[in-house]
Amino acid sequence: MLRNETINRRTFLRGLGGAALALPHLEAMAASGSPAVPVRMVCVGINYGFVPQLFFPSKTGLDYEAPLLLKPLERHRSDFTVFSHLDHGVNGQGGHAGVHAYLSGILSKNSKGFVEANMSMDQKAAQHVGVATRYPSMQLTSGSDINNLISWSSAGVAIPPVESLDTIFSSLFRKADPQQLSSLDARYAAQASILDLVKTDADHLRRRLGNRDREKLDQYFTSVRSVEKQLSQSREWLDRPKPSVDFQLPRDADSLDLVDRVPVYYDLMALALETDSTRVITFTVNDLGPNSGGLGVNKGYHQLTHHGKVPSYIDELSIIERFHTTQFARFLDRLKAVQEPNGRTLLGNTMALLGSGIGNASSHSNKDLPLLLAGGGFRHGEHKSYEATPASNLFVSMLQRFGMEIDQFGRSSSTLTGLKVA
Amino acid sequence: MTARSLPLFLALLAIDAVSAKDVEQVQSFVQQYCLECHGETVQSAGRRFDHLSLSEPDDKSLTLLADALHALNRGQMPPKMNGVPRPTAAETQSVIEWITQTLETSENSRRPASTVMRRLSRFEYVNTIRDLLGVHTEAFDPTSDFPQDTIEEGFDNIGEAQVLSDYQLQRYLNVADAFLDKAIFFSTSEPEQQSYRFGPRDMADFDSYDRARVVWKLNVDDRYMEIGHGQPVERHTTYPKRFSRKGVPADGYYTIRVRADAINRLDHPYDRQMMPIDHSQPLKMGLWIAPEPRFLLKGAHKGRQLVKVFDLADEQPRDYEAKVWLSKGSTPFVHWINGIKSKGVIKRIGERYHPEVMRLNQYLLDAAKDGDSTAADTAKLLARNQGNKYLSDVYDGPRIRIYSMEIEGPTYDSWPPASHRTLFGKETNPQGIDIAETVKRFASRAFRRQLSAEEVDHYKRFVESRIREGEPRGQAIKLGLAAILTSPRFLYFDEGDGTTLGPNALASRLSYALWGSMPDEELFKLAQSGKLTDPHVLKGQAERLLSDARSAAFVERFTDSWLRLDTLGAMPPDQKKFPQYYNFRLESAMKQETRLFFGHLLENDLSILDFLDSDYTFVNDSLATHYGISRVSGEGFRRVTLPAKLRRGGLLGHASILTLTANGVETSPVTRGVWVLENLLGTPPAPPPPDVEPLEPDTRGTVTIRQQLEKHRSVTACASCHSKIDPFGFPLELYDPIGSFRTSYGERKIKHPIDASSVLPSGQAVSDERDLKHALIANKRQFTRALTEKLLTYATGRMMTFRDQQEIDRITEQIGSDGYGLRTLVSAVLTSETFQRK
C-alpha cells in the first residue's frame, strides 16, 4: 500500500509556488488571531453541457424566472449568478473536442504560441496557493475520459484526474504511520539526489545539440527544477498530520452507481475545503457508467444529447441534467453550513463554478457556454447577459478574487463587467 | 546547388508559376474590395492591405491574411453597406481557397526539415523498460497515469510536438523505482512452488445471493459451481477465496487450470427469443487477473485484465489452462463471458416456465405493506410457493459449470529470474556486484550506445557515496539504476547535430520503428562496428526485425497512428442502442481484425491495394455474426474468404474504421469523408472556418443527413471544402455507427432509404461504397504516396515537408513497379535517404 500512497499523493501535487508555508488549519489561524481566511475555487465541469433553453433564463436581471435546470438551485438564488453569451469564441471551438478548453479558453492544439500554453484557471490559481495547503489543487472525476480533461498545466499538459473515492479520501484524511512517513521522506530525498545527478547528462547532451533540440532539453531542465522544488515542499508536509474528520466513506464507495457516488465527491470536496487541505478543485462528470448511473433513464447519455429536438429525448436528458444541478445545489448547502472565522460561511469564501466547455451538445456548438458562479463573496442573484465577451473575462475576475494581481488570463480582454464583490 | 536538389528546385518553380496567376486575381480582389477602408489613406481597425506581399508573404502579411480569411469566412467583409462594392460568391470563394492554401503552405514550410529531439512516447517507454529490465510489463504497468502524449496528425512520436512537464518527470521518477523493484531479486531465495486446488466450496462467496430468484452462482453439492449469468463486465466474479485478501504470494509464472463445461447451450426448453445470447457461439469462459484484491469488488471492473477466453465444450468437463506471469498480490478469476446479462431474463423465464418456484421477496412484501394492492395480490399468490423447489433446481437454461480451479506456481525460467540476470548475472548478493561494471553496462544499454567509464563515472560515484553514507548496498545500486532511467540520455533520442544519422542513432531509429523498443544485442553490435550504415546490412536488419515477433509493436502502433485505431472507443457507442458492441466485445474484435489484416499483408508482402478492397478478411465468431458471415465458431480469429454479396473488403469494410469515424450515436458523411481524405488519400482538408456555427440536427421531421448537408453546402464558406469531403462519406452511410450494414435510416416507423451515391471531386459518379473502392484503386498512386508518407512520418518522428516529396515520389514509383507489396514498401522506407537523415 505504501507505493499507492505515494503515487496518489504525487498525483495531487501540482504547481507548487514559492510562497512560505502557512499553517494548515483554519482553526489554528483563528486561534492565532489571524482574520485572513483564504478564498477557494471549485470548478465543476459537466462534459456534455446543458440543454440551453433549460439552463438559461429568458429574462435577465434579478427577477428572472428559473428554467427547469435552475429550479433545484432556487433556494440559493441570491448566492449565484448565471451568465449567458460568454464563450471562448473561435479559440474554444471543436465540438466535443472543445470541452477541454472549458477553463483555459484555448484548445490544446493551438497552445504553442502562448507563454503559459493552454493553462486552465484552476492551475493558475494553484500557482498562487503554492505550498500553503497540502495539495495545491485537486482534480476529481466521476469517470475519467482522457479526451475531456479540463485541468491543464502551464506546460500544456492535461492533468489526469482521480476517480476513486477511496483514493481521494485516503489522500485527504487517512493517516500514514510513522514508518511510512519516514520511508516516504527517504524516498523524496533520494529522488532529489537523482535529479541533481542527471544534470550531468543533460549538460552532456546540450553540448551535442542544435538549437531546436536545445529547446526540448530546456523543457527537461525546467521540469527538473520544478520537481526539485516540489520534492522539498512535499517533505515539509510529511511532518504535518492530516486533519481528522467525522466522515464515514460508504462501504464499496467506488462500486456504487453514479447517483450515489456524485454526492460523495461533493462531500469530500466540501471537507477538503473546510479543512484547508486544498483551495482549488476541479470536478468533471462524463458518462453515467453502468446501470445508467442509477438514474432510471432508458437511453444513453450521449445518445440523448443528440436529441435532434425530439421532445421525449430532451425530457429524458433533462432527468440527467437536473441531477447535476440538484447535486450542485446540495453542495452549496454543505458549503453554507460551515461557518468560517471571518464571519462568512464556507460558501462565502468559495467560488463554485458550474459549467461546461460545450454550449450545445446537440449541435456540437462551443458557443454560449453554460456558466453559473456561486459564492466567493460576489454580489449575486442575477442572470447577466453579455455580448461578444470572452468567458476568460470571468476567469480574470475570479482569479483576482482569489487574490492574484493579474488583469489578463488566456484570451481575456478585461475583467467581467458588472460582476462585483459584495 | 547540388545535382540532387535540382529537380526539386524545378518542381518548386513549377508550383510558383501556377500560383502566379492566382496571385494576380487575389491582388485585384484586394484592390477592388478592401483598399478603400484598409489602404493608404484609411486604415479601419488599424489594418492596411496595400503593402501585402502576396507572392512571398512575410509574417506580417500572413497575419493579415489570416485576419482577412476570418472576415471573409464569416461574410463580415466587405461590409454589407450601401455603396460598398461586393464580390460575387465565386470570387470570394476562390480568394478564400487561395488564402487557406497559402497559410497551409507557409505552415508546412516552417516544419523542421530534420527530426527535433524526441523522447520516448509512453508506448516506447514501456516496451523499452520491458526489454531493458526484463520485467513483465503485461502483468505490471504503473504508467497508466502518465499524461497523454501529444498527438500530431495521429502520431505520438513527433519530436517537435512532444512536451515534457514536471508532472511527467515525477512519474518517471516513481515508475523507474517501481519497475526496478520488480526486476531486482537481491538476497531473496526462490519461492517454493505451491499447488492449490479449489473446489466449488472454495470459490467466491455466494452466500449473499438469494437462491430462490435466479440461478446465479451456486455450489451444487460440492460437485461444481453453477453459473447462470455472465457478461464481459461482470460484477460478480468467481475467484478462489484463498486469494481474495492478499492475492498470490510472489511474482512469477502461474499455471491456472480450470475444469469447466457448457450446459444446455442448444438443448433447452425455453423460447430462444427470450434469451439474449448468441446460441451459435460456444459458451465462453473468461480468465481475468485482478491486480489487487480490491479489483474483485463488484464495481471495480476497470482495473481488471482479461487474459484469455476459452470456448467451452458442451456437456463435457475439460481442463482449460493458461500460464501467466502474475504480480504478487494479484488474483485470477473466471466467469461466463458471453452469458445472459440480465437477471430479469432469468426471472421472466422462471415466471413463464416455472411459476411454482417463484418466491416472495422483501421488495414485494414492503410494497404490500405500503398498501400496494397488486403487490399484495402477488405476494399472496407467491406465498403458496414457499415450500416448493428453488428455481435453480428446475432451471434448464444454458449455463456453465466450474468444477475446480487449480493454481500452480510460482515458477521461473531460471533463478534469479531473467530480469535480475539481465542486470547482474547470477549474483544475488549485493556485496558481489561490481558497481562500475554494472553501471557501465546498464547505462550503455539504456542510452543505446557504448559508453566509456568516464561517461558514467558520476553514477558510479553516486552509488559509492550512498554506500559510504550507510545506505544498504543493494538499495544504493538500485538508486543508481533509477537515476539512469531518469537521465535525459535515456528518455530522449540522441541523434546528434549532423545531417546523416550515426550508426547508433540509426540502430535506435530502426528498432523503435519496428519494435517500438531498444535495439537488441545484434543490432547494437552492428551499430558499434559501424557496419549498420552499409545499405545491405541495413536492409538485412530491417528484414530481420520485421520477422521477429516484436514487430507486432509496429503493426499495433502504426495502425493506431495511420488509421487512428487508437481512437476506437473514444466516442463509445451507445450502450442501450448497441448492446452487442459490449456483450460480444466487438471493440477488441474490430481492432484485432484490422491489425491481423495489416500483419497479414506485411508478413506475406501482399499488395497494399488490398487495403482498398479485398475478398478476404479476419474474423472470430462475434465479428462474423456482426458481418453476417455464417459458420464461424469460436473465439479465435481466422482468415475468411468473403462471399461476393458481403461488402467487407478492404479497410472501408472493417467495422473498426466505420465505428471510429462515427460518434457512437450517429454517422456523419463528413467525418468519414475527412478520414478517407486524411488517411487514404493523404490530402487532409483545411479545418472548418472557425466561426461557422455547426448545424443542429433536427430528427423530428423527415430530414436526412444528406438534406442537412445540402443546406450546409449552400453556405459559400462551407461549400468548397464540403464538395471535396462529403462525396467520400456518402457511400459509407450504408454502415451504421458500429459498422453494421443498413439500407435505411431510422427506427421502426420512420424509415428513410439511404442514398449512397455521390459525385467525387474528379467528376466521377459513384453509386455506393463498392464504386468508391474501385475509384480509390484506380487512384492507387495517390494512395501509395499517402501511405509512404505516413510510414516515413512514423519512422522518423517528424512531419514530412515539401523537401521530402522527391524521396516520397521515388518510393511510390518503385513500389508501383514492384507489385505494391507492403513489406517491400516498409523496407524501402527504412532504407530510404529520408529515414537515414537526422
Short mmCIF file of N, CA, C and O in Angstrom, two decimals, chain B residues 291-373:
data_model
loop_
_atom_site.label_atom_id
_atom_site.label_comp_id
_atom_site.label_asym_id
_atom_site.label_seq_id
_atom_site.Cartn_x
_atom_site.Cartn_y
_atom_site.Cartn_z
N PRO B 291 -5.38 -7.22 -10.42
CA PRO B 291 -4.01 -6.91 -9.96
C PRO B 291 -3.92 -6.70 -8.45
O PRO B 291 -2.86 -6.87 -7.87
N GLU B 292 -5.02 -6.31 -7.85
CA GLU B 292 -5.07 -6.22 -6.39
C GLU B 292 -6.45 -6.73 -5.98
O GLU B 292 -7.40 -6.63 -6.75
N PRO B 293 -6.56 -7.25 -4.76
CA PRO B 293 -7.85 -7.82 -4.35
C PRO B 293 -9.02 -6.86 -4.49
O PRO B 293 -10.12 -7.27 -4.76
N ARG B 294 -8.75 -5.54 -4.35
CA ARG B 294 -9.90 -4.63 -4.41
C ARG B 294 -10.57 -4.65 -5.78
O ARG B 294 -11.72 -4.24 -5.93
N PHE B 295 -9.86 -5.14 -6.79
CA PHE B 295 -10.48 -5.21 -8.11
C PHE B 295 -11.42 -6.41 -8.24
O PHE B 295 -12.00 -6.64 -9.29
N LEU B 296 -11.56 -7.16 -7.16
CA LEU B 296 -12.55 -8.24 -7.17
C LEU B 296 -13.92 -7.71 -6.78
O LEU B 296 -14.93 -8.35 -7.01
N LEU B 297 -13.95 -6.51 -6.21
CA LEU B 297 -15.22 -5.92 -5.81
C LEU B 297 -16.09 -5.71 -7.04
O LEU B 297 -15.60 -5.48 -8.13
N LYS B 298 -17.40 -5.71 -6.82
CA LYS B 298 -18.26 -5.81 -7.98
C LYS B 298 -18.19 -4.64 -8.95
O LYS B 298 -18.34 -4.82 -10.13
N GLY B 299 -17.95 -3.43 -8.46
CA GLY B 299 -17.93 -2.32 -9.41
C GLY B 299 -16.56 -2.01 -9.98
O GLY B 299 -16.40 -1.11 -10.79
N ALA B 300 -15.55 -2.79 -9.56
CA ALA B 300 -14.18 -2.39 -9.86
C ALA B 300 -13.64 -3.04 -11.13
O ALA B 300 -12.51 -3.48 -11.18
N HIS B 301 -14.45 -3.08 -12.17
CA HIS B 301 -14.01 -3.79 -13.37
C HIS B 301 -12.91 -3.07 -14.14
O HIS B 301 -12.22 -3.67 -14.95
N LYS B 302 -12.75 -1.78 -13.89
CA LYS B 302 -11.82 -1.01 -14.72
C LYS B 302 -10.37 -1.45 -14.63
O LYS B 302 -9.64 -1.36 -15.59
N GLY B 303 -9.95 -1.89 -13.47
CA GLY B 303 -8.55 -2.25 -13.35
C GLY B 303 -8.25 -3.70 -13.66
O GLY B 303 -7.12 -4.13 -13.59
N ARG B 304 -9.30 -4.46 -14.02
CA ARG B 304 -9.06 -5.89 -14.26
C ARG B 304 -8.50 -6.13 -15.65
O ARG B 304 -8.71 -5.36 -16.56
N GLN B 305 -7.83 -7.24 -15.78
CA GLN B 305 -7.21 -7.53 -17.06
C GLN B 305 -7.72 -8.87 -17.57
O GLN B 305 -7.55 -9.91 -16.91
N LEU B 306 -8.34 -8.87 -18.73
CA LEU B 306 -8.82 -10.11 -19.34
C LEU B 306 -7.63 -10.75 -20.05
O LEU B 306 -7.05 -10.15 -20.95
N VAL B 307 -7.22 -11.95 -19.63
CA VAL B 307 -6.02 -12.53 -20.26
C VAL B 307 -6.35 -13.63 -21.25
O VAL B 307 -5.58 -13.88 -22.17
N LYS B 308 -7.47 -14.27 -21.09
CA LYS B 308 -7.77 -15.35 -22.03
C LYS B 308 -9.26 -15.65 -22.04
O LYS B 308 -9.93 -15.51 -21.03
N VAL B 309 -9.75 -16.09 -23.20
CA VAL B 309 -11.14 -16.51 -23.30
C VAL B 309 -11.16 -17.92 -23.86
O VAL B 309 -10.54 -18.20 -24.89
N PHE B 310 -11.83 -18.81 -23.17
CA PHE B 310 -11.89 -20.22 -23.59
C PHE B 310 -13.27 -20.53 -24.16
O PHE B 310 -14.29 -20.16 -23.58
N ASP B 311 -13.30 -21.26 -25.28
CA ASP B 311 -14.56 -21.81 -25.78
C ASP B 311 -14.81 -23.09 -25.01
O ASP B 311 -13.99 -24.01 -25.03
N LEU B 312 -15.94 -23.17 -24.34
CA LEU B 312 -16.20 -24.37 -23.54
C LEU B 312 -16.91 -25.44 -24.37
O LEU B 312 -17.83 -25.14 -25.14
N ALA B 313 -16.47 -26.68 -24.17
CA ALA B 313 -17.13 -27.80 -24.85
C ALA B 313 -18.50 -28.01 -24.21
O ALA B 313 -18.68 -27.81 -23.01
N ASP B 314 -19.46 -28.42 -25.01
CA ASP B 314 -20.81 -28.67 -24.50
C ASP B 314 -20.86 -29.97 -23.72
O ASP B 314 -20.42 -31.01 -24.21
N GLU B 315 -21.43 -29.91 -22.56
CA GLU B 315 -21.66 -31.05 -21.66
C GLU B 315 -20.46 -31.98 -21.53
O GLU B 315 -20.61 -33.19 -21.54
N GLN B 316 -19.29 -31.46 -21.44
CA GLN B 316 -18.10 -32.28 -21.38
C GLN B 316 -17.06 -31.59 -20.53
O GLN B 316 -16.34 -30.73 -21.04
N PRO B 317 -16.96 -31.93 -19.27
CA PRO B 317 -15.98 -31.23 -18.45
C PRO B 317 -14.56 -31.44 -18.98
O PRO B 317 -14.16 -32.57 -19.26
N ARG B 318 -13.84 -30.34 -19.17
CA ARG B 318 -12.45 -30.42 -19.64
C ARG B 318 -11.61 -29.43 -18.86
O ARG B 318 -12.13 -28.48 -18.28
N ASP B 319 -10.32 -29.64 -18.92
CA ASP B 319 -9.41 -28.69 -18.28
C ASP B 319 -9.02 -27.60 -19.27
O ASP B 319 -8.63 -27.89 -20.39
N TYR B 320 -9.10 -26.38 -18.82
CA TYR B 320 -8.67 -25.25 -19.64
C TYR B 320 -7.52 -24.58 -18.91
O TYR B 320 -7.63 -24.29 -17.71
N GLU B 321 -6.43 -24.35 -19.63
CA GLU B 321 -5.21 -23.99 -18.93
C GLU B 321 -4.54 -22.76 -19.53
O GLU B 321 -4.57 -22.54 -20.73
N ALA B 322 -3.94 -21.96 -18.67
CA ALA B 322 -3.14 -20.83 -19.15
C ALA B 322 -1.97 -20.65 -18.20
O ALA B 322 -2.10 -20.85 -16.99
N LYS B 323 -0.83 -20.30 -18.77
CA LYS B 323 0.32 -20.00 -17.94
C LYS B 323 0.57 -18.50 -18.05
O LYS B 323 0.78 -17.98 -19.15
N VAL B 324 0.47 -17.82 -16.94
CA VAL B 324 0.61 -16.37 -16.98
C VAL B 324 1.55 -15.89 -15.87
O VAL B 324 1.68 -16.52 -14.83
N TRP B 325 2.20 -14.78 -16.14
CA TRP B 325 3.03 -14.14 -15.11
C TRP B 325 2.11 -13.31 -14.24
O TRP B 325 1.35 -12.47 -14.74
N LEU B 326 2.13 -13.58 -12.94
CA LEU B 326 1.30 -12.80 -12.03
C LEU B 326 2.18 -11.97 -11.11
O LEU B 326 3.21 -12.44 -10.65
N SER B 327 1.73 -10.77 -10.86
CA SER B 327 2.40 -9.96 -9.87
C SER B 327 1.91 -10.37 -8.50
O SER B 327 0.75 -10.75 -8.34
N LYS B 328 2.80 -10.28 -7.55
CA LYS B 328 2.42 -10.55 -6.18
C LYS B 328 1.15 -9.75 -5.83
O LYS B 328 1.05 -8.58 -6.17
N GLY B 329 0.22 -10.42 -5.18
CA GLY B 329 -0.98 -9.71 -4.75
C GLY B 329 -2.13 -9.77 -5.74
O GLY B 329 -3.23 -9.30 -5.45
N SER B 330 -1.88 -10.32 -6.92
CA SER B 330 -2.99 -10.37 -7.87
C SER B 330 -3.74 -11.69 -7.73
O SER B 330 -3.23 -12.66 -7.20
N THR B 331 -4.96 -11.68 -8.21
CA THR B 331 -5.83 -12.85 -8.07
C THR B 331 -6.48 -13.18 -9.41
O THR B 331 -7.08 -12.31 -10.03
N PRO B 332 -6.33 -14.42 -9.86
CA PRO B 332 -7.03 -14.80 -11.09
C PRO B 332 -8.48 -15.15 -10.79
O PRO B 332 -8.78 -15.66 -9.71
N PHE B 333 -9.36 -14.85 -11.72
CA PHE B 333 -10.74 -15.28 -11.55
C PHE B 333 -11.37 -15.58 -12.90
O PHE B 333 -10.85 -15.17 -13.94
N VAL B 334 -12.45 -16.31 -12.88
CA VAL B 334 -13.10 -16.69 -14.14
C VAL B 334 -14.57 -16.30 -14.08
O VAL B 334 -15.13 -16.04 -13.03
N HIS B 335 -15.16 -16.27 -15.27
CA HIS B 335 -16.60 -16.09 -15.34
C HIS B 335 -17.10 -16.41 -16.73
O HIS B 335 -16.33 -16.49 -17.67
N TRP B 336 -18.41 -16.60 -16.79
CA TRP B 336 -19.07 -16.79 -18.09
C TRP B 336 -19.08 -15.43 -18.79
O TRP B 336 -19.71 -14.49 -18.32
N ILE B 337 -18.39 -15.35 -19.92
CA ILE B 337 -18.18 -14.02 -20.50
C ILE B 337 -19.23 -13.66 -21.56
O ILE B 337 -19.45 -12.48 -21.82
N ASN B 338 -19.83 -14.64 -22.18
CA ASN B 338 -20.86 -14.29 -23.19
C ASN B 338 -22.23 -14.80 -22.75
O ASN B 338 -22.99 -15.35 -23.52
N GLY B 339 -22.51 -14.62 -21.49
CA GLY B 339 -23.72 -15.21 -20.93
C GLY B 339 -24.93 -14.29 -20.96
O GLY B 339 -24.95 -13.26 -21.65
N ILE B 340 -25.90 -14.70 -20.20
CA ILE B 340 -27.11 -13.89 -20.07
C ILE B 340 -26.77 -12.73 -19.15
O ILE B 340 -26.24 -12.92 -18.05
N LYS B 341 -27.06 -11.54 -19.62
CA LYS B 341 -26.57 -10.37 -18.91
C LYS B 341 -27.54 -9.95 -17.82
O LYS B 341 -27.13 -9.49 -16.75
N SER B 342 -28.81 -10.12 -18.11
CA SER B 342 -29.78 -9.53 -17.20
C SER B 342 -30.44 -10.59 -16.31
O SER B 342 -30.90 -11.62 -16.78
N LYS B 343 -30.48 -10.29 -15.04
CA LYS B 343 -31.17 -11.16 -14.10
C LYS B 343 -32.63 -11.26 -14.48
O LYS B 343 -33.28 -12.27 -14.27
N GLY B 344 -33.15 -10.15 -15.02
CA GLY B 344 -34.56 -10.09 -15.38
C GLY B 344 -34.94 -11.18 -16.36
O GLY B 344 -36.04 -11.74 -16.30
N VAL B 345 -34.01 -11.51 -17.26
CA VAL B 345 -34.29 -12.54 -18.26
C VAL B 345 -34.60 -13.85 -17.56
O VAL B 345 -35.60 -14.52 -17.86
N ILE B 346 -33.78 -14.21 -16.61
CA ILE B 346 -33.96 -15.49 -15.93
C ILE B 346 -35.23 -15.46 -15.08
O ILE B 346 -35.97 -16.44 -15.00
N LYS B 347 -35.48 -14.31 -14.52
CA LYS B 347 -36.68 -14.19 -13.72
C LYS B 347 -37.92 -14.38 -14.61
O LYS B 347 -38.85 -15.11 -14.24
N ARG B 348 -37.91 -13.78 -15.78
CA ARG B 348 -39.06 -13.91 -16.68
C ARG B 348 -39.24 -15.35 -17.14
O ARG B 348 -40.35 -15.84 -17.27
N ILE B 349 -38.10 -16.02 -17.38
CA ILE B 349 -38.20 -17.43 -17.76
C ILE B 349 -38.81 -18.24 -16.62
O ILE B 349 -39.69 -19.08 -16.83
N GLY B 350 -38.36 -17.92 -15.42
CA GLY B 350 -38.92 -18.61 -14.26
C GLY B 350 -40.42 -18.39 -14.15
O GLY B 350 -41.19 -19.34 -13.97
N GLU B 351 -40.84 -17.15 -14.33
CA GLU B 351 -42.26 -16.84 -14.21
C GLU B 351 -43.10 -17.58 -15.25
O GLU B 351 -44.20 -18.02 -14.99
N ARG B 352 -42.50 -17.69 -16.45
CA ARG B 352 -43.27 -18.30 -17.53
C ARG B 352 -43.26 -19.83 -17.46
O ARG B 352 -44.27 -20.47 -17.65
N TYR B 353 -42.09 -20.38 -17.20
CA TYR B 353 -41.97 -21.84 -17.29
C TYR B 353 -42.06 -22.54 -15.94
O TYR B 353 -42.34 -23.72 -15.88
N HIS B 354 -41.72 -21.83 -14.90
CA HIS B 354 -41.71 -22.48 -13.58
C HIS B 354 -42.40 -21.63 -12.52
O HIS B 354 -41.81 -21.28 -11.51
N PRO B 355 -43.66 -21.29 -12.77
CA PRO B 355 -44.33 -20.37 -11.83
C PRO B 355 -44.38 -20.93 -10.41
O PRO B 355 -44.44 -20.18 -9.44
N GLU B 356 -44.31 -22.26 -10.31
CA GLU B 356 -44.44 -22.88 -8.98
C GLU B 356 -43.25 -22.62 -8.08
O GLU B 356 -43.33 -22.84 -6.87
N VAL B 357 -42.13 -22.15 -8.65
CA VAL B 357 -40.96 -21.93 -7.78
C VAL B 357 -40.70 -20.46 -7.49
O VAL B 357 -39.77 -20.11 -6.78
N MET B 358 -41.49 -19.58 -8.09
CA MET B 358 -41.22 -18.16 -7.87
C MET B 358 -41.50 -17.80 -6.41
O MET B 358 -42.52 -18.19 -5.84
N ARG B 359 -40.56 -17.05 -5.82
CA ARG B 359 -40.63 -16.79 -4.39
C ARG B 359 -40.97 -15.33 -4.09
O ARG B 359 -40.76 -14.44 -4.90
N LEU B 360 -41.40 -15.16 -2.93
CA LEU B 360 -41.62 -13.82 -2.41
C LEU B 360 -40.28 -13.13 -2.17
O LEU B 360 -39.31 -13.80 -1.82
N ASN B 361 -40.26 -11.84 -2.32
CA ASN B 361 -39.05 -11.15 -1.89
C ASN B 361 -39.41 -9.94 -1.04
O ASN B 361 -40.58 -9.54 -0.95
N GLN B 362 -38.42 -9.41 -0.42
CA GLN B 362 -38.65 -8.34 0.55
C GLN B 362 -39.31 -7.13 -0.10
O GLN B 362 -40.17 -6.48 0.48
N TYR B 363 -38.91 -6.89 -1.35
CA TYR B 363 -39.43 -5.74 -2.06
C TYR B 363 -40.96 -5.83 -2.17
O TYR B 363 -41.69 -4.89 -1.91
N LEU B 364 -41.41 -7.03 -2.57
CA LEU B 364 -42.85 -7.24 -2.71
C LEU B 364 -43.56 -7.08 -1.36
O LEU B 364 -44.61 -6.45 -1.26
N LEU B 365 -42.95 -7.67 -0.35
CA LEU B 365 -43.55 -7.60 0.98
C LEU B 365 -43.68 -6.16 1.45
O LEU B 365 -44.72 -5.75 1.97
N ASP B 366 -42.61 -5.40 1.22
CA ASP B 366 -42.63 -3.98 1.62
C ASP B 366 -43.72 -3.23 0.88
O ASP B 366 -44.46 -2.44 1.47
N ALA B 367 -43.80 -3.51 -0.44
CA ALA B 367 -44.79 -2.80 -1.25
C ALA B 367 -46.19 -3.15 -0.77
O ALA B 367 -47.07 -2.29 -0.69
N ALA B 368 -46.37 -4.42 -0.46
CA ALA B 368 -47.68 -4.86 0.01
C ALA B 368 -48.03 -4.16 1.32
O ALA B 368 -49.15 -3.69 1.54
N LYS B 369 -47.05 -4.07 2.18
CA LYS B 369 -47.24 -3.42 3.47
C LYS B 369 -47.61 -1.95 3.30
O LYS B 369 -48.42 -1.39 4.04
N ASP B 370 -47.01 -1.33 2.26
CA ASP B 370 -47.29 0.08 1.99
C ASP B 370 -48.65 0.28 1.33
O ASP B 370 -48.99 1.39 0.95
N GLY B 371 -49.37 -0.79 1.13
CA GLY B 371 -50.70 -0.65 0.59
C GLY B 371 -50.83 -0.84 -0.91
O GLY B 371 -51.85 -0.52 -1.50
N ASP B 372 -49.76 -1.33 -1.56
CA ASP B 372 -49.83 -1.60 -3.00
C ASP B 372 -50.65 -2.88 -3.19
O ASP B 372 -50.20 -3.97 -2.84
N SER B 373 -51.83 -2.74 -3.76
CA SER B 373 -52.73 -3.90 -3.79
C SER B 373 -52.26 -4.97 -4.76
O SER B 373 -52.42 -6.16 -4.52
#
